[in-house]
Tab-separated table of C-alpha atoms in Angstrom:
chain	number	residue	atom	x	y	z
T	1	MET	CA	72.933	8.322	-20.781
T	2	PRO	CA	75.457	4.822	-20.902
T	3	ARG	CA	73.752	2.112	-19.176
T	4	PRO	CA	76.464	1.416	-16.615
T	5	LEU	CA	76.219	5.121	-15.419
T	6	VAL	CA	72.192	4.502	-14.670
T	7	SER	CA	72.937	1.429	-12.429
T	8	ALA	CA	75.430	3.634	-10.527
T	9	LEU	CA	73.059	6.215	-9.643
T	10	LEU	CA	70.327	3.540	-8.566
T	11	LEU	CA	72.208	1.678	-6.230
T	12	PRO	CA	72.784	4.522	-3.674
T	13	LEU	CA	69.078	5.085	-4.015
T	14	LEU	CA	67.895	1.799	-3.250
T	15	GLY	CA	70.455	1.741	-0.196
T	16	ALA	CA	69.119	4.880	0.965
T	17	CYS	CA	65.493	3.208	1.130
T	18	ALA	CA	66.816	0.000	3.084
T	19	ALA	CA	66.647	1.503	6.509
T	20	PRO	CA	67.459	-0.825	9.429
T	21	ALA	CA	65.116	-2.191	11.307
T	22	VAL	CA	63.997	-0.936	14.404
T	23	SER	CA	64.772	-2.520	17.572
T	24	GLY	CA	62.410	-4.020	20.222
T	25	GLU	CA	64.178	-1.563	22.980
T	26	ALA	CA	63.066	1.349	20.889
T	27	LEU	CA	59.765	0.048	20.071
T	28	ARG	CA	59.159	-0.209	23.914
T	29	GLN	CA	60.517	3.325	24.582
T	30	VAL	CA	57.722	4.804	22.561
T	31	PRO	CA	55.078	6.435	24.585
T	32	LYS	CA	51.529	4.380	24.478
T	33	GLU	CA	48.002	5.789	25.073
T	34	ASP	CA	44.960	3.827	26.374
T	35	TYR	CA	42.671	2.656	23.181
T	36	GLN	CA	39.213	4.631	23.124
T	37	PRO	CA	36.664	3.042	20.884
T	38	GLU	CA	34.630	5.389	18.921
T	39	ALA	CA	31.697	6.541	20.799
T	40	PRO	CA	28.635	5.517	18.871
T	41	ARG	CA	26.647	8.271	17.325
T	42	PRO	CA	23.399	9.390	19.062
T	43	GLY	CA	20.388	8.341	17.267
T	44	PRO	CA	17.905	11.137	15.989
T	45	ASN	CA	15.766	12.845	18.400
T	46	ILE	CA	12.247	12.491	18.119
T	47	GLY	CA	11.664	15.584	16.000
T	48	GLN	CA	14.227	14.766	13.726
T	49	LEU	CA	12.606	10.864	13.570
T	50	LEU	CA	9.378	12.085	12.337
T	51	VAL	CA	10.589	14.328	9.907
T	52	GLU	CA	12.787	11.857	8.442
T	53	CYS	CA	9.672	9.238	8.560
T	54	ASP	CA	7.521	12.024	6.783
T	55	THR	CA	9.800	12.713	4.122
T	56	LYS	CA	9.964	8.991	3.149
T	57	LEU	CA	6.385	8.535	3.162
T	58	THR	CA	5.853	11.650	1.193
T	59	ALA	CA	8.580	10.202	-1.171
T	60	TRP	CA	6.266	6.937	-1.145
T	61	GLN	CA	3.037	8.057	-1.970
T	62	MET	CA	4.381	10.586	-4.775
T	63	ALA	CA	5.646	7.455	-6.459
T	64	MET	CA	2.517	5.522	-5.757
T	65	GLY	CA	0.536	8.320	-7.336
T	66	ALA	CA	2.468	8.449	-10.588
T	67	GLU	CA	2.365	6.474	-13.806
T	68	ARG	CA	3.379	3.304	-13.362
T	69	THR	CA	6.771	2.374	-15.461
T	70	LEU	CA	9.793	0.131	-14.718
T	71	GLU	CA	11.207	3.185	-13.318
T	72	ASN	CA	8.265	4.198	-11.234
T	73	LEU	CA	8.311	0.646	-9.849
T	74	SER	CA	11.786	0.987	-8.881
T	75	ASP	CA	11.034	3.962	-7.187
T	76	ILE	CA	8.235	2.793	-4.943
T	77	GLY	CA	10.377	-0.282	-3.945
T	78	PHE	CA	13.245	1.943	-3.303
T	79	ALA	CA	10.894	3.912	-1.049
T	80	GLU	CA	9.321	0.917	1.020
T	81	ARG	CA	12.840	-0.237	1.517
T	82	ALA	CA	14.039	3.196	3.101
T	83	ILE	CA	10.968	3.041	5.250
T	84	ALA	CA	11.103	-0.280	6.372
T	85	THR	CA	14.827	0.202	7.155
T	86	LEU	CA	14.199	3.212	9.152
T	87	VAL	CA	11.168	1.592	11.232
T	88	ARG	CA	13.264	-1.261	12.032
T	89	GLN	CA	16.212	0.883	13.351
T	90	HIS	CA	13.356	2.950	15.628
T	91	GLU	CA	10.283	0.754	15.921
T	92	ASP	CA	10.096	0.963	19.356
T	93	GLN	CA	10.179	4.825	19.538
T	94	LEU	CA	7.802	4.903	17.013
T	95	LYS	CA	5.234	2.480	18.517
T	96	GLN	CA	5.451	4.890	21.816
T	97	ILE	CA	4.735	7.822	19.496
T	98	ALA	CA	1.721	6.237	17.974
T	99	VAL	CA	0.286	5.528	21.237
T	100	SER	CA	0.953	8.755	23.326
T	101	GLY	CA	2.073	11.534	21.155
T	102	GLU	CA	0.144	14.433	19.655
T	103	PRO	CA	-2.079	13.610	16.922
T	104	ARG	CA	0.478	14.403	14.133
T	105	SER	CA	3.118	12.775	15.498
T	106	ARG	CA	1.167	9.747	15.880
T	107	ALA	CA	-0.395	10.123	12.392
T	108	ILE	CA	3.057	10.049	10.996
T	109	ALA	CA	4.278	7.162	13.321
T	110	THR	CA	1.025	5.080	12.464
T	111	ALA	CA	1.607	5.034	8.872
T	112	ALA	CA	5.198	4.540	8.978
T	113	LEU	CA	4.790	1.470	11.244
T	114	ALA	CA	2.512	-0.089	8.470
T	115	PHE	CA	5.818	-0.780	6.721
T	116	SER	CA	7.214	-3.325	9.697
T	117	PRO	CA	6.434	-6.928	9.080
T	118	ASP	CA	5.862	-7.293	13.023
T	119	PRO	CA	2.153	-8.505	13.771
T	120	SER	CA	2.018	-6.547	16.944
T	121	VAL	CA	1.947	-3.118	14.899
T	122	LEU	CA	-1.720	-4.233	13.504
T	123	GLU	CA	-3.460	-3.723	16.816
T	124	LEU	CA	-1.700	-0.439	17.519
T	125	ILE	CA	-2.805	0.765	13.981
T	126	LEU	CA	-6.425	-0.097	14.291
T	127	SER	CA	-6.404	1.331	17.491
T	128	ASN	CA	-6.348	4.932	15.809
T	129	VAL	CA	-8.896	4.131	12.637
T	130	GLY	CA	-11.645	5.663	14.667
T	131	HIS	CA	-9.599	8.443	16.107
T	132	GLU	CA	-11.378	12.202	16.101
T	133	ASP	CA	-8.338	13.632	14.468
T	134	PRO	CA	-8.863	13.320	10.558
T	135	MET	CA	-5.465	13.170	9.763
T	136	LEU	CA	-4.602	10.369	12.213
T	137	ALA	CA	-7.671	8.644	11.447
T	138	ALA	CA	-7.031	8.798	7.698
T	139	ASN	CA	-3.285	7.621	8.336
T	140	ALA	CA	-4.622	4.700	10.037
T	141	MET	CA	-6.503	3.717	7.577
T	142	LEU	CA	-4.019	3.766	4.882
T	143	ALA	CA	-1.538	1.976	7.227
T	144	VAL	CA	-4.267	-0.961	7.097
T	145	GLY	CA	-4.161	-0.912	3.622
T	146	ILE	CA	-0.443	-0.928	3.845
T	147	HIS	CA	0.266	-3.668	5.942
T	148	ALA	CA	-2.560	-5.586	4.603
T	149	SER	CA	-2.485	-8.670	6.950
T	150	PRO	CA	-5.175	-11.374	5.810
T	151	THR	CA	-5.744	-11.630	9.875
T	152	THR	CA	-7.184	-8.087	10.112
T	153	PRO	CA	-10.581	-7.766	11.804
T	154	MET	CA	-12.969	-5.403	9.940
T	155	ALA	CA	-15.013	-4.539	12.913
T	156	PRO	CA	-13.039	-1.311	14.002
T	157	ILE	CA	-12.884	-0.091	10.670
T	158	HIS	CA	-16.752	-0.809	9.890
T	159	GLU	CA	-17.642	1.110	12.907
T	160	ALA	CA	-15.123	4.105	11.870
T	161	VAL	CA	-16.887	3.910	8.181
T	162	ILE	CA	-20.436	3.882	9.329
T	163	ALA	CA	-19.998	7.045	11.958
T	164	SER	CA	-21.886	10.253	10.828
T	165	ASP	CA	-19.571	12.841	9.040
T	166	VAL	CA	-16.600	10.885	8.191
T	167	PRO	CA	-14.118	13.221	6.421
T	168	ASP	CA	-13.293	12.640	3.081
T	169	GLN	CA	-9.712	11.780	3.409
T	170	VAL	CA	-10.572	8.834	5.930
T	171	MET	CA	-13.153	7.403	3.475
T	172	ARG	CA	-10.675	7.537	0.502
T	173	ASN	CA	-8.152	5.505	2.771
T	174	ALA	CA	-10.754	3.300	4.228
T	175	ALA	CA	-11.561	2.269	0.795
T	176	TYR	CA	-8.163	1.676	-0.445
T	177	ALA	CA	-7.624	-0.441	2.994
T	178	CYS	CA	-11.109	-2.462	2.104
T	179	LEU	CA	-9.747	-3.302	-1.575
T	180	ARG	CA	-6.128	-4.349	-0.189
T	181	LEU	CA	-7.886	-6.536	2.578
T	182	ALA	CA	-10.236	-7.911	-0.192
T	183	ARG	CA	-7.294	-9.232	-2.007
T	184	ALA	CA	-5.677	-10.471	1.219
T	185	GLN	CA	-8.522	-12.169	2.615
T	186	LYS	CA	-10.394	-13.250	-0.927
T	187	ASP	CA	-10.458	-16.680	0.428
T	188	SER	CA	-11.984	-16.105	3.628
T	189	PRO	CA	-13.047	-12.645	4.098
T	190	ASP	CA	-13.801	-11.098	7.466
T	191	PRO	CA	-17.799	-11.142	7.603
T	192	TYR	CA	-17.571	-7.090	8.128
T	193	LEU	CA	-15.617	-6.454	4.879
T	194	ALA	CA	-18.883	-6.868	2.565
T	195	ALA	CA	-20.704	-4.696	4.864
T	196	THR	CA	-18.147	-2.090	4.968
T	197	MET	CA	-17.759	-1.992	1.479
T	198	ILE	CA	-21.237	-1.938	0.515
T	199	THR	CA	-21.931	1.392	2.675
T	200	MET	CA	-19.176	2.789	0.382
T	201	LEU	CA	-20.978	2.155	-2.985
T	202	GLN	CA	-23.095	5.346	-2.881
T	203	HIS	CA	-20.257	7.661	-1.377
T	204	ASP	CA	-19.564	11.022	-3.337
T	205	LEU	CA	-15.999	10.389	-4.030
T	206	ILE	CA	-15.335	8.255	-7.199
T	207	SER	CA	-12.648	6.852	-5.965
T	208	VAL	CA	-14.296	5.294	-3.027
T	209	ARG	CA	-17.118	3.621	-5.159
T	210	SER	CA	-14.640	2.421	-7.520
T	211	GLN	CA	-12.712	0.513	-4.905
T	212	ALA	CA	-15.641	-0.782	-2.849
T	213	THR	CA	-17.228	-1.953	-6.114
T	214	ALA	CA	-14.150	-3.566	-7.240
T	215	GLY	CA	-13.512	-5.272	-3.748
T	216	LEU	CA	-16.870	-6.860	-3.836
T	217	GLY	CA	-16.107	-8.752	-7.162
T	218	VAL	CA	-12.660	-9.704	-5.317
T	219	ILE	CA	-14.246	-11.551	-2.505
T	220	ARG	CA	-17.254	-12.706	-4.546
T	221	ALA	CA	-19.682	-11.295	-2.170
T	222	ALA	CA	-22.869	-12.963	-3.626
T	223	HIS	CA	-25.325	-10.995	-1.226
T	224	ALA	CA	-23.801	-7.615	-2.766
T	225	VAL	CA	-25.184	-8.368	-6.585
T	226	GLY	CA	-28.165	-6.260	-6.129
T	227	PHE	CA	-26.272	-3.353	-4.774
T	228	LEU	CA	-23.716	-3.877	-7.780
T	229	ALA	CA	-26.385	-3.742	-10.224
T	230	LYS	CA	-27.645	-0.629	-9.313
T	231	ARG	CA	-24.213	1.026	-9.771
T	232	LEU	CA	-24.079	-0.358	-13.195
T	233	GLU	CA	-27.169	1.003	-14.122
T	234	GLU	CA	-27.124	4.103	-12.380
T	235	ASP	CA	-23.790	5.754	-11.413
T	236	LYS	CA	-22.704	8.165	-13.543
T	237	GLU	CA	-18.852	7.454	-13.579
T	238	ALA	CA	-17.832	4.824	-16.313
T	239	ARG	CA	-15.053	3.640	-14.049
T	240	VAL	CA	-17.742	2.707	-11.440
T	241	ARG	CA	-19.883	0.884	-13.838
T	242	THR	CA	-16.952	-1.117	-15.559
T	243	PHE	CA	-15.951	-2.472	-12.037
T	244	ALA	CA	-19.444	-3.252	-11.008
T	245	ALA	CA	-20.110	-5.270	-14.324
T	246	TRP	CA	-16.416	-6.799	-13.673
T	247	SER	CA	-17.508	-7.924	-9.901
T	248	LEU	CA	-20.907	-9.250	-11.424
T	249	GLY	CA	-18.753	-11.729	-13.418
T	250	GLU	CA	-16.508	-12.290	-10.911
T	251	ILE	CA	-19.529	-13.372	-8.714
T	252	GLY	CA	-21.164	-15.603	-11.503
T	253	ASP	CA	-24.762	-15.084	-10.378
T	254	ARG	CA	-27.193	-15.740	-13.701
T	255	GLY	CA	-29.348	-13.537	-11.756
T	256	SER	CA	-27.375	-10.357	-12.924
T	257	THR	CA	-27.695	-11.373	-16.851
T	258	ARG	CA	-30.734	-8.903	-17.467
T	259	VAL	CA	-28.609	-5.951	-16.198
T	260	LEU	CA	-25.229	-7.175	-17.601
T	261	ALA	CA	-27.184	-7.367	-21.280
T	262	ARG	CA	-28.305	-3.896	-20.870
T	263	ALA	CA	-24.881	-2.942	-20.146
T	264	LEU	CA	-24.013	-4.198	-23.396
T	265	LEU	CA	-25.417	-0.850	-24.972
T	266	ASP	CA	-23.625	1.264	-22.642
T	267	ALA	CA	-21.847	4.205	-24.427
T	268	ASP	CA	-18.657	3.422	-22.875
T	269	GLY	CA	-16.878	0.941	-24.489
T	270	TYR	CA	-14.828	-0.017	-21.401
T	271	VAL	CA	-18.296	-0.752	-19.470
T	272	SER	CA	-19.995	-2.859	-22.379
T	273	GLY	CA	-16.707	-4.578	-23.202
T	274	ALA	CA	-16.767	-5.522	-19.161
T	275	ALA	CA	-20.316	-6.532	-19.230
T	276	ARG	CA	-19.897	-8.658	-22.174
T	277	ALA	CA	-16.526	-10.307	-20.511
T	278	ALA	CA	-18.680	-10.838	-17.305
T	279	LEU	CA	-21.842	-12.777	-19.530
T	280	LYS	CA	-18.989	-14.674	-21.124
T	281	LYS	CA	-17.229	-15.736	-17.556
T	282	ILE	CA	-21.163	-16.672	-16.403
T	283	TYR	CA	-22.055	-18.872	-19.197
T	284	GLY	CA	-19.022	-20.311	-20.273
T	285	GLU	CA	-19.377	-18.571	-24.110
T	286	ASP	CA	-19.525	-15.758	-25.934
T	287	ARG	CA	-22.877	-14.782	-27.557
T	288	GLY	CA	-22.035	-11.407	-29.123
T	289	ALA	CA	-23.019	-7.876	-28.139
T	290	ASN	CA	-26.361	-8.209	-28.900
T	291	PRO	CA	-28.420	-8.144	-25.646
T	292	GLU	CA	-31.504	-10.327	-27.101
T	293	ASP	CA	-28.773	-13.041	-27.531
T	294	TRP	CA	-28.163	-13.402	-24.238
T	295	LEU	CA	-31.658	-13.430	-22.782
T	296	PRO	CA	-33.630	-16.866	-24.104
T	297	ASP	CA	-32.000	-18.575	-21.112
T	298	LEU	CA	-34.253	-16.537	-18.604
T	299	GLU	CA	-37.423	-17.175	-17.237
T	300	PRO	CA	-40.018	-14.702	-18.151
């Protein structure tokens, strides 16, 4: 098509698009409606809130139980932020449930509140560690470990741990809480912390014994040397013996030299390696893997 004809066709179209401005009088005649702001969406009811908390807590526990990889660490961080956000939005409601709900609801609310930075949740959590309902007590112990406040008083946990017939799930989470608190309080541990972990050293569960053994080394509990030496010599689980050797090295008492030197001959390489590292830390030198080379400094 020739160029002049194109221009001739465009001009009528452009003119049609240029509509005249609407007059003010015409605008005044347009019917008006009062502005109605959008009503806020109602929050979840108690049942919905607890289901959401439980779902997010389960996702966090699954991530914590998986092998540590970059992806796993990302999953853990995401789960923790999701729970913290939910708690921040409904903290007052969760506090009320944790105090006066039925046991299962209290258990879920108590575990969720552990992700709150509010120091006031600690007293509420501790009030549930000795509850007769196993799920509530176990979740409260877990919450103590998650919260891991350096100011956590250990007396309620100690009292719950030494009670008769403590369910395994409660003891397992209590050991986790003690290890976390040992790290948080290592410079100034609560007097009950070492006593609580010492009571766990002969528990049937390997996870309980191993975490308690490691925790005593973290806080360098010198009065626990004899108990740790017994674990190193007698425990059937290599993981517990390894942590016992490590803890003795952290405490640094030369009175543990003989038991550590004997552990150099342990059939498990991790145990013998931990014993050698502990001796090296105590003496500031490496005398090798022969037990006799570590004994001349000892009195008969």
